[in-house]
Amino acid sequence: MAQHPWLRLLAAIALLSLLTAPAAGVAGSYIPEVDYLKVPPGQSLTAEQALYSNQWQRLDDSSPNFGYIRDTVWLKISAGAPETVDLLEVQYPQLDHLEFFLFRNGQQLRHQVTGDRVPFSQRPVRDRHFLFPIEQTSDADYDILLKVETQGAMQVPLELWNSREFYETSSVEAQIHAVYYGILITVIFFNLFIFSVLREPVYLVYVLSTLCYLLLIASLNGTTFQMLWPAYPSIQNQAMLLVVPLAVVCTLQFSRLFLKLKQTAPAWDRLVRFAIWVNLLVAAYTFMTDYSIGSRLTVALAIPSCLLLTILGPYQWYRGNPQAVFYTIAWGALTLGSAATGANKYGLLPNNFLTAYSMQIGSALEAILLTLALAARLYQERQDKVVAREAELKAMAARRAAELRLMDHALHNPVTGFPNRSSFEMTLNDLMTRAAEHRYGVVVIRLNNLDSVTKTLGHRNSDRILELASKHYNAAIKDLPGVLPVEQTDAHTYFLAALDPQTFAFVVNADQAEAAPRAVISMLEVLRFPIDYLGMQIPMEVRLGVAIFPEHGKDANTLIRRAIIAEGSERAAERGLAYYKPSRDSFSADRLTMVSELRQALITNQLSLYLQPKMSLATDNIVGMEALIRWPEKQDSVRPDEIIELAEQTGLIKPLTRWVLEQALIMRSQLLEQGRDLGISINISPNNLREPDFPMFVQKLMSSYKGVQGGITFEVTETSMMQDPANSLRTLQSLNATGIPVSIDDFGSGYSSLSYIKQLPASEVKIDRSLVTDLATQSEDRVIVQTTIDMCHSLGYQVVAEGVEDEVTATILRSMGCDMIQGFMLTPPLPFGDALAWLGAIDTQRRVTG
Ligand code: C2E
Ligand code: CA
Ligand code: CA
């Protein structure tokens, strides 16, 4: 994209140099011989005294330049031939005070006073340079005297002209200047426009610095005085003083922003900032001092500042700053141009178009190059943004895919791909709320021979057989009147769900199915066919149990449980299929007694709290304990999750959780007494989260155990919270606000919605045992666990893997970046005393080995 303007620029320069080539060395003008006389301050001479003085000296240089002096300088110019010359030009427009004397045969003919301390209108000829007409006739002798006083540099470049020639040349010069000013003004407006759109300071600073150059060169040329404030010489002089330091300040600031010095080179940035401040101070000081000191100071300061800018570019280029390439070339063009102009002024370079205008060419090139660089930078930043946005979208898609995979895993059996228990329960609950006016039959199909098949043929074969069996059963039930799909996709319709390896289930509209007994009988026959596997006919000993909504239950859980009870009944064993009958349900009577026993156990403190340690994979240190309920008396008959289920169903969960929390607090303070600062995690039931007084109770209890504060974590399962997300979330947030960390339990076992999880005030996620157990053998599980760990980390959660039973699994988890593990590999849950002993044993072992 940069090629076009480059070429055009080169063509323009070539064209200009052709156009103005005759401007150098015109026949109608020449540089006169000059004599000079220096008069120290305090003395003065009249023009006649000067003319007849015997102190005149011949000037060696072609152009009078005395540097910074306070003397009054008189110059004597012999006027040339009257027919060729009629105009004297003084080309340095910054001189303060000029007096022009024309003598004819020793008689003063004319006297004119001008300079840049008087309004522009008082000039003999209104031009940006000083012009004095010389009217002479060939019959007399003429002398020209110039008296010059100035506070700036005493340089008085002179040229004698034929006025027609002068005006022709100066009109060409004016055109060149117009082109130059035009380029800079275009650059200024272009960048101003970009700034107005983007609001990025670098563009504004660039506009200001280009404006300063424009003013600087126009002031040096005398154009600003002529065009902007002809009636106010004092403004002109102050502007001259200000424009140099301001140009330097803007350029320095631009370099800072453009090269991004603050980020890329802080030391240089400090240096440049320092230079900016010094220049600003000097700019302010020019208001307080006289012109001669002011101008010397600003010029003296500009030199090191420019030097700084000159080394900055190449140095940054060398350091690999990509912006520095453009910068160096652009600044180089300006420096080279200025140097060429300087050299030309001192006669070191021949006078031609290129050397005379090299400063203008250099600064125009600089302005254009940097504009290109800014445009390129704009383009690059846009490009970077697009790339970043694409990466973000990709990450989002990956996250979404991981979520879908998790969900898919959560809802399907890994071996057969059929919907699993969660999926079946969801469909069932949905059906019962959506269309509760119907009766539904929940039917379980149990394969009573699977165990011996597995023992005979091995897991691999029994998995294949299960796959065949599921397809076979799905086909057998799909023609049953009233059967309802569990899941329907474009590719499959699943009527069957896999509850566990040997139990399947489906749901039918009970009235429709009962109206078609023949179809039911023939379905039963098909279901009982043995499975054909590698030529073997494998009998599965299929038995069915049925529970009806709403008679036998109003929620999926109860219905499934009762269908399973029916399947296990003697009647099913006899006939292959049985309905649930409360009288056949030995569980319900047991249940009643168990509830009162549990209540009793709570009151008489017969329950016990075991501890299972949690180890950090990074340090191999034990970092916490999970508290798990036990009912020692019923160790063999009731599993802990059954205790909890019972408690939840009967309202006993409220006192139970309170008991657990209090025990955990006591254990925590005992651990602290032993010098073990280990946090204890306790499991909270979703029912607790719905108790209005739960947060208050927790706070009260916690504050009566002041010393242990901060050591208790609450574990909640995310699926359980889904029953009442809004309330649970509110309770958790109020608990979290009082400083209790939350851990998300059993992650990956149900439908895991990241968007919900993200809202939970959690700090830890525990990956469910079902995903961890087969990590060593199931590559599918490895993918899920890895994405889960990565996702959780990206959300800022610590990750714990539960159910780690062997070293192989621990090693895999460590390589996946999992933070902590828990499981039988370390130890099963232990009573408090044993847990203490276990911790002690670990310490000793450490001391021995480490
Ligand atoms: P959970 O919160 O997921 O607890 C982890 C369960 O995994 C515990 O079962 C633990 O003994 C078991 N486990 C630990 N490591 C391994 C391992 O390596 N392999 C295998 N196969 N199992 C391992 P537990 O103690 O039977 O508790 C079962 C569930 O009952 C708990 O699951 C929790 O949901 C609930 N529960 C237990 N105590 C409480 C309690 O005090 N309050 C509440 N609300 N729920 C509790
Ligand atoms: Ca737990
Ligand atoms: Ca768990």
PDB file of N, CA and C in Angstrom, residues 430-489:
ATOM      1  N   ASP A 430     -40.085 -34.257  33.120  1.00  0.00           N
ATOM      2  CA  ASP A 430     -40.613 -33.299  32.154  1.00  0.00           C
ATOM      3  C   ASP A 430     -41.998 -33.727  31.680  1.00  0.00           C
ATOM      4  N   LEU A 431     -42.104 -35.023  31.361  1.00  0.00           N
ATOM      5  CA  LEU A 431     -43.364 -35.577  30.878  1.00  0.00           C
ATOM      6  C   LEU A 431     -44.460 -35.408  31.928  1.00  0.00           C
ATOM      7  N   MET A 432     -44.103 -35.675  33.190  1.00  0.00           N
ATOM      8  CA  MET A 432     -45.121 -35.651  34.247  1.00  0.00           C
ATOM      9  C   MET A 432     -45.575 -34.236  34.573  1.00  0.00           C
ATOM     10  N   THR A 433     -44.701 -33.260  34.352  1.00  0.00           N
ATOM     11  CA  THR A 433     -45.159 -31.883  34.584  1.00  0.00           C
ATOM     12  C   THR A 433     -45.880 -31.340  33.358  1.00  0.00           C
ATOM     13  N   ARG A 434     -45.442 -31.787  32.168  1.00  0.00           N
ATOM     14  CA  ARG A 434     -46.008 -31.243  30.945  1.00  0.00           C
ATOM     15  C   ARG A 434     -47.393 -31.818  30.639  1.00  0.00           C
ATOM     16  N   ALA A 435     -47.521 -33.136  30.844  1.00  0.00           N
ATOM     17  CA  ALA A 435     -48.778 -33.785  30.477  1.00  0.00           C
ATOM     18  C   ALA A 435     -49.221 -34.714  31.605  1.00  0.00           C
ATOM     19  N   ALA A 436     -49.543 -34.100  32.742  1.00  0.00           N
ATOM     20  CA  ALA A 436     -49.865 -34.875  33.949  1.00  0.00           C
ATOM     21  C   ALA A 436     -51.243 -35.525  33.880  1.00  0.00           C
ATOM     22  N   GLU A 437     -51.992 -35.230  32.833  1.00  0.00           N
ATOM     23  CA  GLU A 437     -53.347 -35.791  32.751  1.00  0.00           C
ATOM     24  C   GLU A 437     -53.320 -37.269  32.338  1.00  0.00           C
ATOM     25  N   HIS A 438     -52.169 -37.756  31.817  1.00  0.00           N
ATOM     26  CA  HIS A 438     -52.100 -39.167  31.399  1.00  0.00           C
ATOM     27  C   HIS A 438     -51.543 -40.052  32.493  1.00  0.00           C
ATOM     28  N   ARG A 439     -51.759 -41.367  32.341  1.00  0.00           N
ATOM     29  CA  ARG A 439     -51.090 -42.351  33.191  1.00  0.00           C
ATOM     30  C   ARG A 439     -49.887 -42.867  32.422  1.00  0.00           C
ATOM     31  N   TYR A 440     -48.764 -42.978  33.114  1.00  0.00           N
ATOM     32  CA  TYR A 440     -47.565 -43.477  32.440  1.00  0.00           C
ATOM     33  C   TYR A 440     -47.060 -44.721  33.140  1.00  0.00           C
ATOM     34  N   GLY A 441     -46.548 -45.637  32.356  1.00  0.00           N
ATOM     35  CA  GLY A 441     -45.906 -46.802  32.928  1.00  0.00           C
ATOM     36  C   GLY A 441     -44.399 -46.660  32.806  1.00  0.00           C
ATOM     37  N   VAL A 442     -43.723 -46.725  33.966  1.00  0.00           N
ATOM     38  CA  VAL A 442     -42.262 -46.729  33.939  1.00  0.00           C
ATOM     39  C   VAL A 442     -41.836 -48.190  34.021  1.00  0.00           C
ATOM     40  N   VAL A 443     -41.155 -48.656  32.977  1.00  0.00           N
ATOM     41  CA  VAL A 443     -40.829 -50.076  32.885  1.00  0.00           C
ATOM     42  C   VAL A 443     -39.314 -50.262  32.969  1.00  0.00           C
ATOM     43  N   VAL A 444     -38.860 -51.092  33.902  1.00  0.00           N
ATOM     44  CA  VAL A 444     -37.425 -51.398  33.902  1.00  0.00           C
ATOM     45  C   VAL A 444     -37.211 -52.794  33.340  1.00  0.00           C
ATOM     46  N   ILE A 445     -36.119 -52.940  32.608  1.00  0.00           N
ATOM     47  CA  ILE A 445     -35.746 -54.243  32.044  1.00  0.00           C
ATOM     48  C   ILE A 445     -34.423 -54.628  32.685  1.00  0.00           C
ATOM     49  N   ARG A 446     -34.409 -55.765  33.369  1.00  0.00           N
ATOM     50  CA  ARG A 446     -33.165 -56.130  34.049  1.00  0.00           C
ATOM     51  C   ARG A 446     -32.598 -57.410  33.432  1.00  0.00           C
ATOM     52  N   LEU A 447     -31.280 -57.368  33.194  1.00  0.00           N
ATOM     53  CA  LEU A 447     -30.627 -58.539  32.589  1.00  0.00           C
ATOM     54  C   LEU A 447     -29.988 -59.338  33.715  1.00  0.00           C
ATOM     55  N   ASN A 448     -30.706 -60.385  34.161  1.00  0.00           N
ATOM     56  CA  ASN A 448     -30.252 -61.085  35.356  1.00  0.00           C
ATOM     57  C   ASN A 448     -29.088 -62.028  35.102  1.00  0.00           C
ATOM     58  N   ASN A 449     -28.736 -62.162  33.819  1.00  0.00           N
ATOM     59  CA  ASN A 449     -27.651 -63.102  33.505  1.00  0.00           C
ATOM     60  C   ASN A 449     -26.341 -62.381  33.183  1.00  0.00           C
ATOM     61  N   LEU A 450     -26.368 -61.043  33.216  1.00  0.00           N
ATOM     62  CA  LEU A 450     -25.202 -60.296  32.732  1.00  0.00           C
ATOM     63  C   LEU A 450     -23.943 -60.620  33.539  1.00  0.00           C
ATOM     64  N   ASP A 451     -24.146 -60.770  34.868  1.00  0.00           N
ATOM     65  CA  ASP A 451     -23.003 -61.057  35.726  1.00  0.00           C
ATOM     66  C   ASP A 451     -22.254 -62.294  35.274  1.00  0.00           C
ATOM     67  N   SER A 452     -23.016 -63.357  35.049  1.00  0.00           N
ATOM     68  CA  SER A 452     -22.306 -64.597  34.668  1.00  0.00           C
ATOM     69  C   SER A 452     -21.760 -64.504  33.247  1.00  0.00           C
ATOM     70  N   VAL A 453     -22.441 -63.717  32.372  1.00  0.00           N
ATOM     71  CA  VAL A 453     -21.887 -63.525  31.028  1.00  0.00           C
ATOM     72  C   VAL A 453     -20.522 -62.859  31.138  1.00  0.00           C
ATOM     73  N   THR A 454     -20.469 -61.809  31.982  1.00  0.00           N
ATOM     74  CA  THR A 454     -19.207 -61.083  32.145  1.00  0.00           C
ATOM     75  C   THR A 454     -18.131 -62.004  32.716  1.00  0.00           C
ATOM     76  N   LYS A 455     -18.545 -62.798  33.701  1.00  0.00           N
ATOM     77  CA  LYS A 455     -17.556 -63.683  34.320  1.00  0.00           C
ATOM     78  C   LYS A 455     -17.062 -64.714  33.333  1.00  0.00           C
ATOM     79  N   THR A 456     -17.923 -65.146  32.415  1.00  0.00           N
ATOM     80  CA  THR A 456     -17.532 -66.171  31.455  1.00  0.00           C
ATOM     81  C   THR A 456     -16.710 -65.588  30.294  1.00  0.00           C
ATOM     82  N   LEU A 457     -17.194 -64.469  29.729  1.00  0.00           N
ATOM     83  CA  LEU A 457     -16.582 -63.967  28.487  1.00  0.00           C
ATOM     84  C   LEU A 457     -15.677 -62.749  28.680  1.00  0.00           C
ATOM     85  N   GLY A 458     -15.739 -62.153  29.879  1.00  0.00           N
ATOM     86  CA  GLY A 458     -14.896 -60.973  30.127  1.00  0.00           C
ATOM     87  C   GLY A 458     -15.617 -59.674  29.785  1.00  0.00           C
ATOM     88  N   HIS A 459     -15.047 -58.575  30.309  1.00  0.00           N
ATOM     89  CA  HIS A 459     -15.692 -57.274  30.162  1.00  0.00           C
ATOM     90  C   HIS A 459     -15.821 -56.827  28.717  1.00  0.00           C
ATOM     91  N   ARG A 460     -14.765 -57.069  27.946  1.00  0.00           N
ATOM     92  CA  ARG A 460     -14.778 -56.569  26.584  1.00  0.00           C
ATOM     93  C   ARG A 460     -15.948 -57.173  25.800  1.00  0.00           C
ATOM     94  N   ASN A 461     -16.087 -58.473  25.939  1.00  0.00           N
ATOM     95  CA  ASN A 461     -17.188 -59.136  25.233  1.00  0.00           C
ATOM     96  C   ASN A 461     -18.539 -58.718  25.787  1.00  0.00           C
ATOM     97  N   SER A 462     -18.618 -58.604  27.120  1.00  0.00           N
ATOM     98  CA  SER A 462     -19.940 -58.278  27.661  1.00  0.00           C
ATOM     99  C   SER A 462     -20.348 -56.864  27.250  1.00  0.00           C
ATOM    100  N   ASP A 463     -19.357 -55.980  27.074  1.00  0.00           N
ATOM    101  CA  ASP A 463     -19.689 -54.642  26.555  1.00  0.00           C
ATOM    102  C   ASP A 463     -20.289 -54.738  25.151  1.00  0.00           C
ATOM    103  N   ARG A 464     -19.677 -55.564  24.297  1.00  0.00           N
ATOM    104  CA  ARG A 464     -20.202 -55.723  22.929  1.00  0.00           C
ATOM    105  C   ARG A 464     -21.612 -56.305  22.969  1.00  0.00           C
ATOM    106  N   ILE A 465     -21.786 -57.307  23.852  1.00  0.00           N
ATOM    107  CA  ILE A 465     -23.095 -57.952  23.957  1.00  0.00           C
ATOM    108  C   ILE A 465     -24.142 -56.946  24.419  1.00  0.00           C
ATOM    109  N   LEU A 466     -23.732 -56.091  25.389  1.00  0.00           N
ATOM    110  CA  LEU A 466     -24.656 -55.053  25.867  1.00  0.00           C
ATOM    111  C   LEU A 466     -25.068 -54.123  24.725  1.00  0.00           C
ATOM    112  N   GLU A 467     -24.096 -53.807  23.888  1.00  0.00           N
ATOM    113  CA  GLU A 467     -24.392 -52.927  22.757  1.00  0.00           C
ATOM    114  C   GLU A 467     -25.440 -53.558  21.848  1.00  0.00           C
ATOM    115  N   LEU A 468     -25.218 -54.842  21.529  1.00  0.00           N
ATOM    116  CA  LEU A 468     -26.182 -55.553  20.679  1.00  0.00           C
ATOM    117  C   LEU A 468     -27.539 -55.628  21.360  1.00  0.00           C
ATOM    118  N   ALA A 469     -27.512 -55.942  22.685  1.00  0.00           N
ATOM    119  CA  ALA A 469     -28.760 -56.101  23.425  1.00  0.00           C
ATOM    120  C   ALA A 469     -29.557 -54.799  23.416  1.00  0.00           C
ATOM    121  N   SER A 470     -28.870 -53.648  23.643  1.00  0.00           N
ATOM    122  CA  SER A 470     -29.612 -52.382  23.676  1.00  0.00           C
ATOM    123  C   SER A 470     -30.302 -52.126  22.347  1.00  0.00           C
ATOM    124  N   LYS A 471     -29.592 -52.408  21.248  1.00  0.00           N
ATOM    125  CA  LYS A 471     -30.194 -52.186  19.936  1.00  0.00           C
ATOM    126  C   LYS A 471     -31.410 -53.092  19.756  1.00  0.00           C
ATOM    127  N   HIS A 472     -31.221 -54.336  20.168  1.00  0.00           N
ATOM    128  CA  HIS A 472     -32.292 -55.319  20.052  1.00  0.00           C
ATOM    129  C   HIS A 472     -33.525 -54.885  20.853  1.00  0.00           C
ATOM    130  N   TYR A 473     -33.315 -54.439  22.103  1.00  0.00           N
ATOM    131  CA  TYR A 473     -34.450 -54.042  22.942  1.00  0.00           C
ATOM    132  C   TYR A 473     -35.121 -52.786  22.412  1.00  0.00           C
ATOM    133  N   ASN A 474     -34.279 -51.857  21.976  1.00  0.00           N
ATOM    134  CA  ASN A 474     -34.828 -50.613  21.433  1.00  0.00           C
ATOM    135  C   ASN A 474     -35.768 -50.919  20.262  1.00  0.00           C
ATOM    136  N   ALA A 475     -35.324 -51.865  19.411  1.00  0.00           N
ATOM    137  CA  ALA A 475     -36.151 -52.231  18.259  1.00  0.00           C
ATOM    138  C   ALA A 475     -37.425 -52.946  18.717  1.00  0.00           C
ATOM    139  N   ALA A 476     -37.280 -53.763  19.784  1.00  0.00           N
ATOM    140  CA  ALA A 476     -38.434 -54.542  20.250  1.00  0.00           C
ATOM    141  C   ALA A 476     -39.530 -53.658  20.836  1.00  0.00           C
ATOM    142  N   ILE A 477     -39.154 -52.570  21.506  1.00  0.00           N
ATOM    143  CA  ILE A 477     -40.182 -51.760  22.166  1.00  0.00           C
ATOM    144  C   ILE A 477     -40.711 -50.639  21.275  1.00  0.00           C
ATOM    145  N   LYS A 478     -40.048 -50.395  20.143  1.00  0.00           N
ATOM    146  CA  LYS A 478     -40.449 -49.211  19.384  1.00  0.00           C
ATOM    147  C   LYS A 478     -41.845 -49.367  18.776  1.00  0.00           C
ATOM    148  N   ASP A 479     -42.311 -50.636  18.606  1.00  0.00           N
ATOM    149  CA  ASP A 479     -43.649 -50.831  18.022  1.00  0.00           C
ATOM    150  C   ASP A 479     -44.742 -50.948  19.077  1.00  0.00           C
ATOM    151  N   LEU A 480     -44.356 -50.886  20.347  1.00  0.00           N
ATOM    152  CA  LEU A 480     -45.359 -50.999  21.404  1.00  0.00           C
ATOM    153  C   LEU A 480     -46.259 -49.757  21.383  1.00  0.00           C
ATOM    154  N   PRO A 481     -47.602 -49.964  21.359  1.00  0.00           N
ATOM    155  CA  PRO A 481     -48.484 -48.789  21.352  1.00  0.00           C
ATOM    156  C   PRO A 481     -48.242 -47.921  22.593  1.00  0.00           C
ATOM    157  N   GLY A 482     -48.130 -46.621  22.406  1.00  0.00           N
ATOM    158  CA  GLY A 482     -47.989 -45.682  23.533  1.00  0.00           C
ATOM    159  C   GLY A 482     -46.576 -45.473  24.008  1.00  0.00           C
ATOM    160  N   VAL A 483     -45.588 -46.154  23.388  1.00  0.00           N
ATOM    161  CA  VAL A 483     -44.207 -45.980  23.869  1.00  0.00           C
ATOM    162  C   VAL A 483     -43.714 -44.563  23.515  1.00  0.00           C
ATOM    163  N   LEU A 484     -42.967 -43.974  24.448  1.00  0.00           N
ATOM    164  CA  LEU A 484     -42.538 -42.581  24.257  1.00  0.00           C
ATOM    165  C   LEU A 484     -41.014 -42.510  24.139  1.00  0.00           C
ATOM    166  N   PRO A 485     -40.516 -41.710  23.230  1.00  0.00           N
ATOM    167  CA  PRO A 485     -39.055 -41.622  23.084  1.00  0.00           C
ATOM    168  C   PRO A 485     -38.407 -40.911  24.275  1.00  0.00           C
ATOM    169  N   VAL A 486     -37.227 -41.396  24.672  1.00  0.00           N
ATOM    170  CA  VAL A 486     -36.462 -40.721  25.731  1.00  0.00           C
ATOM    171  C   VAL A 486     -35.648 -39.597  25.099  1.00  0.00           C
ATOM    172  N   GLU A 487     -35.161 -39.893  23.901  1.00  0.00           N
ATOM    173  CA  GLU A 487     -34.364 -38.868  23.225  1.00  0.00           C
ATOM    174  C   GLU A 487     -34.505 -39.054  21.728  1.00  0.00           C
ATOM    175  N   GLN A 488     -34.673 -37.941  21.034  1.00  0.00           N
ATOM    176  CA  GLN A 488     -34.837 -38.013  19.597  1.00  0.00           C
ATOM    177  C   GLN A 488     -33.854 -37.056  18.945  1.00  0.00           C
ATOM    178  N   THR A 489     -32.989 -37.561  18.085  1.00  0.00           N
ATOM    179  CA  THR A 489     -32.113 -36.670  17.319  1.00  0.00           C
ATOM    180  C   THR A 489     -32.343 -36.980  15.853  1.00  0.00           C
TER     181      THR A 489
END
